[in-house]
PDB file of C-alpha atoms in Angstrom:
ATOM      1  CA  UNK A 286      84.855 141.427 121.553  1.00  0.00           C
ATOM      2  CA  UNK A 287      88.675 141.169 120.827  1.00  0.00           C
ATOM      3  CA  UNK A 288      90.054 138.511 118.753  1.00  0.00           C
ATOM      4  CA  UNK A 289      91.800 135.977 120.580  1.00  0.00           C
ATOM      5  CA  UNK A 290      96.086 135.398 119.779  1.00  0.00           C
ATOM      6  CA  UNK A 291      96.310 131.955 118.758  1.00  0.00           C
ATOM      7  CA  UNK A 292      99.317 130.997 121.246  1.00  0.00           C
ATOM      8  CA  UNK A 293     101.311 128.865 118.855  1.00  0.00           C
ATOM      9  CA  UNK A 294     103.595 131.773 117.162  1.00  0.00           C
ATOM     10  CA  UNK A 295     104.195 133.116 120.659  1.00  0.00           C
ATOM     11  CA  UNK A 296     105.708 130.330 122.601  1.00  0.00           C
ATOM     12  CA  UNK A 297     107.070 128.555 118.926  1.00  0.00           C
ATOM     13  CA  UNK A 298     110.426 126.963 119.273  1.00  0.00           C
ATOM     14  CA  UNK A 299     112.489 127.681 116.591  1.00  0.00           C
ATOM     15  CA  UNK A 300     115.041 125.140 117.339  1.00  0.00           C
ATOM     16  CA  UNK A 301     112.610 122.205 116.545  1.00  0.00           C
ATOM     17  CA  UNK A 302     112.121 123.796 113.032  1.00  0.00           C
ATOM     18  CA  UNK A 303     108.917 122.375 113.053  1.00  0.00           C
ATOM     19  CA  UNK A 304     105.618 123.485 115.574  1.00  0.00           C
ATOM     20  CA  UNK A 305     104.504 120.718 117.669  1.00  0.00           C
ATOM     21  CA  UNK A 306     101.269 119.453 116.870  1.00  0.00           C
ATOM     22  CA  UNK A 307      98.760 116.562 116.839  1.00  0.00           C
ATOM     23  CA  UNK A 308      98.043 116.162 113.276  1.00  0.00           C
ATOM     24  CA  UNK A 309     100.069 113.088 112.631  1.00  0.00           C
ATOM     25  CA  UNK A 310     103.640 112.673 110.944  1.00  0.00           C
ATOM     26  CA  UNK A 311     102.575 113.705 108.025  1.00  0.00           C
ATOM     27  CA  UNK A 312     101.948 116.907 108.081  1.00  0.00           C
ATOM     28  CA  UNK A 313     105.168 119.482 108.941  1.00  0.00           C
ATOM     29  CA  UNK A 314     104.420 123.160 109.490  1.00  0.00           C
ATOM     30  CA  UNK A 315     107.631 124.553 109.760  1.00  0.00           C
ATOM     31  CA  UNK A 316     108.764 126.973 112.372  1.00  0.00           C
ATOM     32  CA  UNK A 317     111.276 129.477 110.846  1.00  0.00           C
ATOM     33  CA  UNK A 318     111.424 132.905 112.130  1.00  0.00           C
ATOM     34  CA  UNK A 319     112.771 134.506 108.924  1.00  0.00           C
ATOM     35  CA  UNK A 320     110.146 132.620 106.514  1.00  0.00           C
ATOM     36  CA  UNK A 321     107.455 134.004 109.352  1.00  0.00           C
ATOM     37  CA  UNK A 322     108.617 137.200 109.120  1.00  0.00           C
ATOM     38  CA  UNK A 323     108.654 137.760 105.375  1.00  0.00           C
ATOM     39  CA  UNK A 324     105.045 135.723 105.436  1.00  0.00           C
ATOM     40  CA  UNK A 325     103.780 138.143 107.343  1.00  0.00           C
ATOM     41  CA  UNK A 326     105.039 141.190 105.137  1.00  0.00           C
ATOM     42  CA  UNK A 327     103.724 139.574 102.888  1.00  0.00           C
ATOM     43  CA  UNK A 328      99.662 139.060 104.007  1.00  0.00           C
ATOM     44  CA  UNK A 329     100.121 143.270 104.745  1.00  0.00           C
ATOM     45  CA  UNK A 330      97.764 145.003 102.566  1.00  0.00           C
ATOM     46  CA  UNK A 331     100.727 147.605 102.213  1.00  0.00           C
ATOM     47  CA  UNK A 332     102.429 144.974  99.826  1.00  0.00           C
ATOM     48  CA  UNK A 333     102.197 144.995  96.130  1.00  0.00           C
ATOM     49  CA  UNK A 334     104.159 144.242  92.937  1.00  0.00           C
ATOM     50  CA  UNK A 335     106.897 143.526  92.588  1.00  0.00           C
ATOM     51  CA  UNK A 336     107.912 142.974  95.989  1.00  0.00           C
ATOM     52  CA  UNK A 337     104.904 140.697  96.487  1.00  0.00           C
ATOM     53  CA  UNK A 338     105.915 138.235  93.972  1.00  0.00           C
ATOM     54  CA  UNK A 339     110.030 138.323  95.240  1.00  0.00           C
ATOM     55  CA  UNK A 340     108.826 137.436  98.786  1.00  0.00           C
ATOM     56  CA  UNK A 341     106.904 134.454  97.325  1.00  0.00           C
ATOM     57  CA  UNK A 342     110.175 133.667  95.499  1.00  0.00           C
ATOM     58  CA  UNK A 343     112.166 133.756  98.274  1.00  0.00           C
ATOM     59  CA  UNK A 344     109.408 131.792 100.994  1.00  0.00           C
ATOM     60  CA  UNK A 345     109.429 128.941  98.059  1.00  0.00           C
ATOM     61  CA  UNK A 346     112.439 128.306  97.698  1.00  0.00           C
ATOM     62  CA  UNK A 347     112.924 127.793 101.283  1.00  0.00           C
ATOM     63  CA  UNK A 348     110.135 125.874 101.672  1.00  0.00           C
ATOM     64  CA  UNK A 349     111.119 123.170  98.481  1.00  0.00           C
ATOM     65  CA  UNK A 350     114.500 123.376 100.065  1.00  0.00           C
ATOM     66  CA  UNK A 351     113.245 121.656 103.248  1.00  0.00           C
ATOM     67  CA  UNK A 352     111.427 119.792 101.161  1.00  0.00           C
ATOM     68  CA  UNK A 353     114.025 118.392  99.574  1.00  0.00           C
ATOM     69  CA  UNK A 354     116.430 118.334 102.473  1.00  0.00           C
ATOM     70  CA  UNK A 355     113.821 115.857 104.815  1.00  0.00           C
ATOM     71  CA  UNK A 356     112.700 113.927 101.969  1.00  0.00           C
ATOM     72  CA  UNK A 357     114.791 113.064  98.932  1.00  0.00           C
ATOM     73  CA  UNK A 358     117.074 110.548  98.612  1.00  0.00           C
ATOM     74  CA  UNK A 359     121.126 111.000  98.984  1.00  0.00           C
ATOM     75  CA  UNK A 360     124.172 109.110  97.786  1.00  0.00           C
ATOM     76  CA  UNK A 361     127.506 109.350  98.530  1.00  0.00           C
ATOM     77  CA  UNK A 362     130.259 110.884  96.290  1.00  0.00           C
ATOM     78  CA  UNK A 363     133.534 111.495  95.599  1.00  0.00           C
ATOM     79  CA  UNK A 364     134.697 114.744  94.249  1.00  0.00           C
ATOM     80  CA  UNK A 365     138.020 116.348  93.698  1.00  0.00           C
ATOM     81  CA  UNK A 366     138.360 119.735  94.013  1.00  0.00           C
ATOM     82  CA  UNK A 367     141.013 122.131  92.120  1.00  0.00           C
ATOM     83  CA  UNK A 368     143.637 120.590  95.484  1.00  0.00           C
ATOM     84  CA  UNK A 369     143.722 117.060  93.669  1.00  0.00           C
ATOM     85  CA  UNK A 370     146.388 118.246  91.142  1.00  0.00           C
ATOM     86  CA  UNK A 371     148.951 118.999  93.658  1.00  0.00           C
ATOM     87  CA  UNK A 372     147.871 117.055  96.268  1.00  0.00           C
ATOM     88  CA  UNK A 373     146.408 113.532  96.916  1.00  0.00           C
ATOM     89  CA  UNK A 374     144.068 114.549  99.888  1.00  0.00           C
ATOM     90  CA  UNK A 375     141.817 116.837  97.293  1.00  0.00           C
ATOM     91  CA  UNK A 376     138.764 114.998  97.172  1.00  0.00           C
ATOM     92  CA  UNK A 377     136.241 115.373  99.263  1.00  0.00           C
ATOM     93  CA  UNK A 378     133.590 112.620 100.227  1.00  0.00           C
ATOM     94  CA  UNK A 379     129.972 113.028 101.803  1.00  0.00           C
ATOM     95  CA  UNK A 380     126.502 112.684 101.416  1.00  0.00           C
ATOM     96  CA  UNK A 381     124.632 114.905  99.343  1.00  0.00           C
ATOM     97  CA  UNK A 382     120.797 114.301  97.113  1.00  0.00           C
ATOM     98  CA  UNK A 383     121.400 111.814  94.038  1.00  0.00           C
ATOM     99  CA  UNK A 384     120.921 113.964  91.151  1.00  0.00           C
ATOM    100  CA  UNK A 385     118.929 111.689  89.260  1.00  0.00           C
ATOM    101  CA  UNK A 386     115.930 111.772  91.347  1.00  0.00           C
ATOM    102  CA  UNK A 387     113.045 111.702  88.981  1.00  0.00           C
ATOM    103  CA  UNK A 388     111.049 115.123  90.314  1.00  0.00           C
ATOM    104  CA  UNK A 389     107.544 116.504  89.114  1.00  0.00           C
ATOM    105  CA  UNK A 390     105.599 119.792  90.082  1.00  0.00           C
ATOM    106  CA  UNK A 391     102.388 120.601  89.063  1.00  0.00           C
ATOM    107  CA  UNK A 392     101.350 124.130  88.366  1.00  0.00           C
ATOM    108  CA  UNK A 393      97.574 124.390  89.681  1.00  0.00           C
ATOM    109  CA  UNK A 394      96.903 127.866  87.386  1.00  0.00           C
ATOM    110  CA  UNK A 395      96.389 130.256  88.583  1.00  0.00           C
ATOM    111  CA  UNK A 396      98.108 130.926  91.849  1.00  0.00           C
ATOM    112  CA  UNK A 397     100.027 127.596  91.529  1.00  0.00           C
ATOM    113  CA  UNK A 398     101.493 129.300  88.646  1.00  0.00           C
ATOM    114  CA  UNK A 399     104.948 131.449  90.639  1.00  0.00           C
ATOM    115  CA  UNK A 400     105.189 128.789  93.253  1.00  0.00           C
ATOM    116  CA  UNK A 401     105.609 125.425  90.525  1.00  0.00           C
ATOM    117  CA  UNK A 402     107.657 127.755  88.394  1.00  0.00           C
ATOM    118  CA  UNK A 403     109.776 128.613  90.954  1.00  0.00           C
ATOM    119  CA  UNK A 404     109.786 124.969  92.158  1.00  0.00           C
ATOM    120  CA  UNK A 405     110.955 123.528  88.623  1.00  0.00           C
ATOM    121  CA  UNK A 406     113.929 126.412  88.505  1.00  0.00           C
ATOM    122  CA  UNK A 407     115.350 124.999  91.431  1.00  0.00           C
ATOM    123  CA  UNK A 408     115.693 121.417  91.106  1.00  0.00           C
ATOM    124  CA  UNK A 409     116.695 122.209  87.462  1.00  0.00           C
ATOM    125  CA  UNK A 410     119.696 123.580  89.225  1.00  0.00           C
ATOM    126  CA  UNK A 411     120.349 121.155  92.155  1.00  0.00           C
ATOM    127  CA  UNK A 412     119.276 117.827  90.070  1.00  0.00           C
ATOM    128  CA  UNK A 413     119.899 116.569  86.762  1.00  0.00           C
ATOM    129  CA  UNK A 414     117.641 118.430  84.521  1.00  0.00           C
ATOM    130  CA  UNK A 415     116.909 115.449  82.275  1.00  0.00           C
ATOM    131  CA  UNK A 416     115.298 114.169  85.424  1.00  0.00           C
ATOM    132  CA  UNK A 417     113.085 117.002  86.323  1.00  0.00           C
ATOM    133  CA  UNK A 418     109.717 118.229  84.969  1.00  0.00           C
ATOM    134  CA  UNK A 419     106.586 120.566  85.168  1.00  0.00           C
ATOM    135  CA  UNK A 420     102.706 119.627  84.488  1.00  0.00           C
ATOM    136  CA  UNK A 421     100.177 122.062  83.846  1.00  0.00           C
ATOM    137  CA  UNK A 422      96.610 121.784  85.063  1.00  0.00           C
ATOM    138  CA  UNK A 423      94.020 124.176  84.791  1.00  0.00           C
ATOM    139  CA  UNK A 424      91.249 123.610  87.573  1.00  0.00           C
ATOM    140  CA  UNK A 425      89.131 126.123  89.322  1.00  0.00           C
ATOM    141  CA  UNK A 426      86.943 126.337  93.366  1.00  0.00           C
ATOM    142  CA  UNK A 427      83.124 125.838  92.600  1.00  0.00           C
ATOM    143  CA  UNK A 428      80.800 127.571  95.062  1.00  0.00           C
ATOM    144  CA  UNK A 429      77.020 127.930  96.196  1.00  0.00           C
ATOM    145  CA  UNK A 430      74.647 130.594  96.449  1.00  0.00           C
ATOM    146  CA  UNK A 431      76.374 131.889  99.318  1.00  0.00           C
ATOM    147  CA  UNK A 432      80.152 131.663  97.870  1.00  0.00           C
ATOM    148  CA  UNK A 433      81.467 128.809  99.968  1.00  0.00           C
ATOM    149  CA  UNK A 434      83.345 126.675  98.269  1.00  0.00           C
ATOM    150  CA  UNK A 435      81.877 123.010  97.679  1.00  0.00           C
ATOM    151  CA  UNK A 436      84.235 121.732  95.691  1.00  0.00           C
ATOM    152  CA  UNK A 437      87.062 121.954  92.399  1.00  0.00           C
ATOM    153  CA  UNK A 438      86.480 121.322  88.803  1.00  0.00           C
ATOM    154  CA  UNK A 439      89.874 120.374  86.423  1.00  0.00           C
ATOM    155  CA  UNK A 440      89.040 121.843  83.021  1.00  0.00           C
ATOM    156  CA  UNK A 441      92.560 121.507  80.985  1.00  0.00           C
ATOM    157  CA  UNK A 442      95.641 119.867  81.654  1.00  0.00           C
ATOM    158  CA  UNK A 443      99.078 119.203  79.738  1.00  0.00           C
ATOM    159  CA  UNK A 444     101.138 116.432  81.621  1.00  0.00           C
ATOM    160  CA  UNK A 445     104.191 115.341  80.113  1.00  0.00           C
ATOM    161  CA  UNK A 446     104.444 111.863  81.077  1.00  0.00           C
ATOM    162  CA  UNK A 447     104.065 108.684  83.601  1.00  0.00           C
ATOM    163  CA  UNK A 448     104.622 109.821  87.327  1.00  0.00           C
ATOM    164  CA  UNK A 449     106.845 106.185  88.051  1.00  0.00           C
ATOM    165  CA  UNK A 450     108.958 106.364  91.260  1.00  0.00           C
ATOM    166  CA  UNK A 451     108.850 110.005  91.000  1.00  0.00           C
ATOM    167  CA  UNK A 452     108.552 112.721  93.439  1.00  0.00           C
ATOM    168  CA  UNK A 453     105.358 114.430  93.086  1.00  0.00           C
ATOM    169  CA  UNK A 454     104.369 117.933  94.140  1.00  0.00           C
ATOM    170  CA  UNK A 455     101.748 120.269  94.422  1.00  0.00           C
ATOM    171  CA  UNK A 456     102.943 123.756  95.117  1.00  0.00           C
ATOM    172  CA  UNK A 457     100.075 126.139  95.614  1.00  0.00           C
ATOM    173  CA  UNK A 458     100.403 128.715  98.075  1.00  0.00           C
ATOM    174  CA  UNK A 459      96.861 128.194  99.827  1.00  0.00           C
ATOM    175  CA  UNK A 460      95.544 125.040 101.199  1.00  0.00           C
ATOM    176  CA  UNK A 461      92.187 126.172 102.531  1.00  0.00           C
ATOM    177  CA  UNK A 462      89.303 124.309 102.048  1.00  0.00           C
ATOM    178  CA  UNK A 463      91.447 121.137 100.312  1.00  0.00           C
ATOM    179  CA  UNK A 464      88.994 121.309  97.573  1.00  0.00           C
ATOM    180  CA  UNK A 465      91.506 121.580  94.628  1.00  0.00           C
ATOM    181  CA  UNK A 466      94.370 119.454  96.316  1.00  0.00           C
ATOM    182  CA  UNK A 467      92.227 116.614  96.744  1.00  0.00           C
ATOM    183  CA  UNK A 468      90.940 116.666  93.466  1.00  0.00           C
ATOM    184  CA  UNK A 469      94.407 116.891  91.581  1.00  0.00           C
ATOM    185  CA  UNK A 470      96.060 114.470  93.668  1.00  0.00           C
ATOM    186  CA  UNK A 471      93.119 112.148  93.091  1.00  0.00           C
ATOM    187  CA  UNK A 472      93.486 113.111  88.969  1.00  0.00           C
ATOM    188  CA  UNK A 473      96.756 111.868  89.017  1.00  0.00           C
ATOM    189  CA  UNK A 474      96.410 108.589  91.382  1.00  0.00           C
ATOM    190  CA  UNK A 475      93.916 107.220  88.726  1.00  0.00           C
ATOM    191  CA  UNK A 476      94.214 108.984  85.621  1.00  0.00           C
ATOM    192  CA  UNK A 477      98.499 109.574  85.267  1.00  0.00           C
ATOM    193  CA  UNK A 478     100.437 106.071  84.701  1.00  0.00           C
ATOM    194  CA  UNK A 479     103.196 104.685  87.249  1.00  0.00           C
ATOM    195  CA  UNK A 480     103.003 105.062  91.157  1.00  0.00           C
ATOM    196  CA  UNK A 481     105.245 107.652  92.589  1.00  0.00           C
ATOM    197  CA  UNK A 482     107.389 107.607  95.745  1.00  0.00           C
ATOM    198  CA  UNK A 483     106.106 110.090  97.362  1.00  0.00           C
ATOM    199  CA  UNK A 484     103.633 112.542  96.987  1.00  0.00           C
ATOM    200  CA  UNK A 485     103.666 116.694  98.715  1.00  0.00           C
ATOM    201  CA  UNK A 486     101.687 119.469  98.922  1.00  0.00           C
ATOM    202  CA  UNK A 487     103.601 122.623  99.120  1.00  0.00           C
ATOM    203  CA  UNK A 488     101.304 125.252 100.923  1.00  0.00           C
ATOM    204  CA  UNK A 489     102.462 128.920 102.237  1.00  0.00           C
ATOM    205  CA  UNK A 490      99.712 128.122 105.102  1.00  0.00           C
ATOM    206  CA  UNK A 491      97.259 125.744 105.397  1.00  0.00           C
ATOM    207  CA  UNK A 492      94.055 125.832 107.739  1.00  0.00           C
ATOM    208  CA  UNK A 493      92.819 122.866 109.702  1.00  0.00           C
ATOM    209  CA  UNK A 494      89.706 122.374 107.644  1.00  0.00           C
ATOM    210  CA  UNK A 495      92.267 121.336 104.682  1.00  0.00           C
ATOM    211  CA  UNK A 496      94.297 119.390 106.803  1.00  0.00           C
ATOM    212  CA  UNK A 497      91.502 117.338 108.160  1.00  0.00           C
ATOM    213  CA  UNK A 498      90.298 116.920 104.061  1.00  0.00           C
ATOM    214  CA  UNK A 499      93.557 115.771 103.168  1.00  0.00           C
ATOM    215  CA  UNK A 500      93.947 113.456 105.936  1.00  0.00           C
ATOM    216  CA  UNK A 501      90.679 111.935 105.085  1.00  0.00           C
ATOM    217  CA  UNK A 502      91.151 111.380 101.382  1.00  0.00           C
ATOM    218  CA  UNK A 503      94.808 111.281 101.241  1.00  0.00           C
ATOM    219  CA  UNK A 504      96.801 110.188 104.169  1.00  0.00           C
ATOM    220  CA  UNK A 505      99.743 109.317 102.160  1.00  0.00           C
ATOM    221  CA  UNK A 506     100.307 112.756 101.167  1.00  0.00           C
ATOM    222  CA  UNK A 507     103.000 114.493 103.064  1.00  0.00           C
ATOM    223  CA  UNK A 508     101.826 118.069 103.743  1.00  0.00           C
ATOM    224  CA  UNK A 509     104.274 121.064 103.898  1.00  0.00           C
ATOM    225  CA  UNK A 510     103.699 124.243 104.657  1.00  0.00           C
ATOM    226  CA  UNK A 511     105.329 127.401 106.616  1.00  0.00           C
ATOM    227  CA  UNK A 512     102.082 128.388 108.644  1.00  0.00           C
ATOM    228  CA  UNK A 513      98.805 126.960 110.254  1.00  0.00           C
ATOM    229  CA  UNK A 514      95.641 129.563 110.135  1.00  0.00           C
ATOM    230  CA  UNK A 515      93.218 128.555 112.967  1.00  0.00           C
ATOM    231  CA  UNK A 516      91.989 132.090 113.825  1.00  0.00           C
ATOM    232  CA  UNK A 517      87.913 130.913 113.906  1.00  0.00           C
ATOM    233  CA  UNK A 518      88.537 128.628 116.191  1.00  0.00           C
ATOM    234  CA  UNK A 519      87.072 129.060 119.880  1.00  0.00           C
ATOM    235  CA  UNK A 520      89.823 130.304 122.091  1.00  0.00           C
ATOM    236  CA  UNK A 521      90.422 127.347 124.156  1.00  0.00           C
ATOM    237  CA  UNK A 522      91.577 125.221 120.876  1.00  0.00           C
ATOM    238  CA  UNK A 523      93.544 128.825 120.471  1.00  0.00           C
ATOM    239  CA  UNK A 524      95.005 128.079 123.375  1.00  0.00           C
ATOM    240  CA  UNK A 525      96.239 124.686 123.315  1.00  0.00           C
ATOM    241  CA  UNK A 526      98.626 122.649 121.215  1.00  0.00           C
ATOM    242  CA  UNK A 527      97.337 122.434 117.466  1.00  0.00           C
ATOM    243  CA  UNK A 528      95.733 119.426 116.494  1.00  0.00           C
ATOM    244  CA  UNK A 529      94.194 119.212 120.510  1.00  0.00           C
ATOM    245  CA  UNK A 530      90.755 119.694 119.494  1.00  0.00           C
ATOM    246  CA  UNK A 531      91.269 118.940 115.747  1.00  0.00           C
ATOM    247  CA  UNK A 532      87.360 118.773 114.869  1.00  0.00           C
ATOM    248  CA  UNK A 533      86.825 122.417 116.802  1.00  0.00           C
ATOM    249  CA  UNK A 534      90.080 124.064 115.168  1.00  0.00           C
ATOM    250  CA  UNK A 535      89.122 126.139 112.068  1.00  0.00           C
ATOM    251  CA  UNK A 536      90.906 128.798 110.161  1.00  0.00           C
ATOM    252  CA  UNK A 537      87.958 129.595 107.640  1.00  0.00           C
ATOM    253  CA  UNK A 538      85.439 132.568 107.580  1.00  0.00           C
ATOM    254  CA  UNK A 539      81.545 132.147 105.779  1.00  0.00           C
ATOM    255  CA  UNK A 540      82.561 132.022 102.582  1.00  0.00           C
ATOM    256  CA  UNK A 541      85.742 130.390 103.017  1.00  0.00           C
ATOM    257  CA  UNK A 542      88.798 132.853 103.329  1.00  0.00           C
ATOM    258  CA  UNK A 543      91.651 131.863 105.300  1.00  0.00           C
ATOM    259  CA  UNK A 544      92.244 133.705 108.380  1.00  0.00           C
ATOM    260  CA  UNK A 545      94.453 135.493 109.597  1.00  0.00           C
ATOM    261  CA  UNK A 546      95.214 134.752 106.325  1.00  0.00           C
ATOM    262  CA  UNK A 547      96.666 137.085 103.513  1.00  0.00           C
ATOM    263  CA  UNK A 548      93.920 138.041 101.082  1.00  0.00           C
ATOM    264  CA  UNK A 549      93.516 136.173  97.214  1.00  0.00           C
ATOM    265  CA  UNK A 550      97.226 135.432  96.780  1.00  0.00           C
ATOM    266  CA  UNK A 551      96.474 133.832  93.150  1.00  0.00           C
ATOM    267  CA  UNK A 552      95.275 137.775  91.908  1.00  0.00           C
ATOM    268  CA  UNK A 553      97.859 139.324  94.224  1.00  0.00           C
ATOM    269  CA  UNK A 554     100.478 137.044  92.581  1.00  0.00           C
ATOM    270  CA  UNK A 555      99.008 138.011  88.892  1.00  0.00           C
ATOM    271  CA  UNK A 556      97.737 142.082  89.777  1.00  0.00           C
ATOM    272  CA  UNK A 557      94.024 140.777  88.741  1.00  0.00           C
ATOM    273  CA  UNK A 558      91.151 141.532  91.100  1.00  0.00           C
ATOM    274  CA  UNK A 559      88.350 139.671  89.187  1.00  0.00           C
TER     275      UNK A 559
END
């Protein structure tokens, strides 16, 4: 029997630049139809090196950018441009993000590597550097018998300091089961001094098995990503607004791969297939 078109990415509206759903307000799944476009070229098996990596560059940086454009703080400033020596009205005022935003991503090794890397580069260059750092934590999906996942061990870390008043995120380009997520965010909540402001998980899709494990364990987390994978689900949930029939939706096969999906992005992103 034919698969049934999840409806969501047909009647999107792009205007909202977000899809309408029923997961709650935290959680945004972003409607762009550029970013969809290039995530799609980007699942095709007919995509390797180095274009595969560029396009994950590229996605990224648009994603942290709404990130940061919905959630960071601003300030106003004055500035004067090259005008204000020959003329009084050079200076502009407006609001833009205070530069001294304390700002922390977490590279989940090993597909969290490109995205957090990518994520550090650019708020080194819209933010005060001084103010802006990257963790490393090694932590890998534990399976059964049968290869579904059943949960995420940490095995190494290097973090470089308290999290206080900080913004937190988790870049990592997959947020299927919510396994690792859970478990990182958790590390840090009890294990990494200071409370931050806010907390985010980056994802280039999410299913809505994750999103109902994060939801459970972490409400507080704010949840962005640029698509929602719910092809296992019967086809009326397909049908209907996402979040309807939350406890019916799922976008997981057997042995938990995302579908539609895109494939293991972590050896894609590294050329390893083992």
């Amino acid at each position: 029997m034919d698969a049934v078109i999840d409806r969501t990415y047909i009647d999107v509206d792009f205007l909202k630049g977000e899809i309408e759903h029923c997961y709650g307000d935290q959680v945004h799944i972003l409607a762009d139809p550029v970013s969809l476009g290039q995530l799609a070229d980007l699942c095709s098996a007919e995509t390797i090196q180095p274009g595969f990596n560029n396009l994950i560059r590229e996605l990224y940086q648009f994603l942290i950018r709404n990130v940061v454009m919905k959630e960071f703080p601003t300030e106003t400033v004055n500035v004067s441009t090259r005008m204000a020596a020959v003329s009084k009205y050079g200076v502009w005022s407006g609001r833009v993000i205070n530069k001294k935003t304390k700002t922390i991503t977490v590279n989940i090794i090993r597909a969290g590597a490109l995205p957090s890397q990518i994520a550090f580069d650019f708020f080194c260059r819209i933010l005060d550097p001084h103010f802006v750092r990257q963790d490393h934590v090694i932590m890998g999906r534990t399976v059964d018998a049968e290869e579904r996942v059943v949960g995420a061990q940490m095995s190494g870390s290097k973090i470089g300091g308290d999290i206080l008043d900080s913004m937190l995120l988790f870049p990592d380009p997959m947020g299927a089961t919510g396994s690792s997520t859970s478990e990182i965010v958790s590390y840090y909540k009890n294990n990494v001094l200071g409370k931050p402001k806010k907390i985010f998980a980056v994802h280039l899709m999410v299913t809505p098995e994750y999103l109902r494990r994060m939801k459970k364990d972490h409400p507080d987390v704010l949840i962005y990503a640029l698509r929602l994978d719910r092809a296992a689900s019967p086809p009326h949930v397909l049908k209907s607004k996402p979040g309807t029939f939350f406890e019916e939706e799922s976008g997981l096969t057997e042995r938990h791969y995302i579908v539609p999906g895109g494939g293991g992005f972590g050896e894609l992103i590294n050329n390893s297939y083992c």
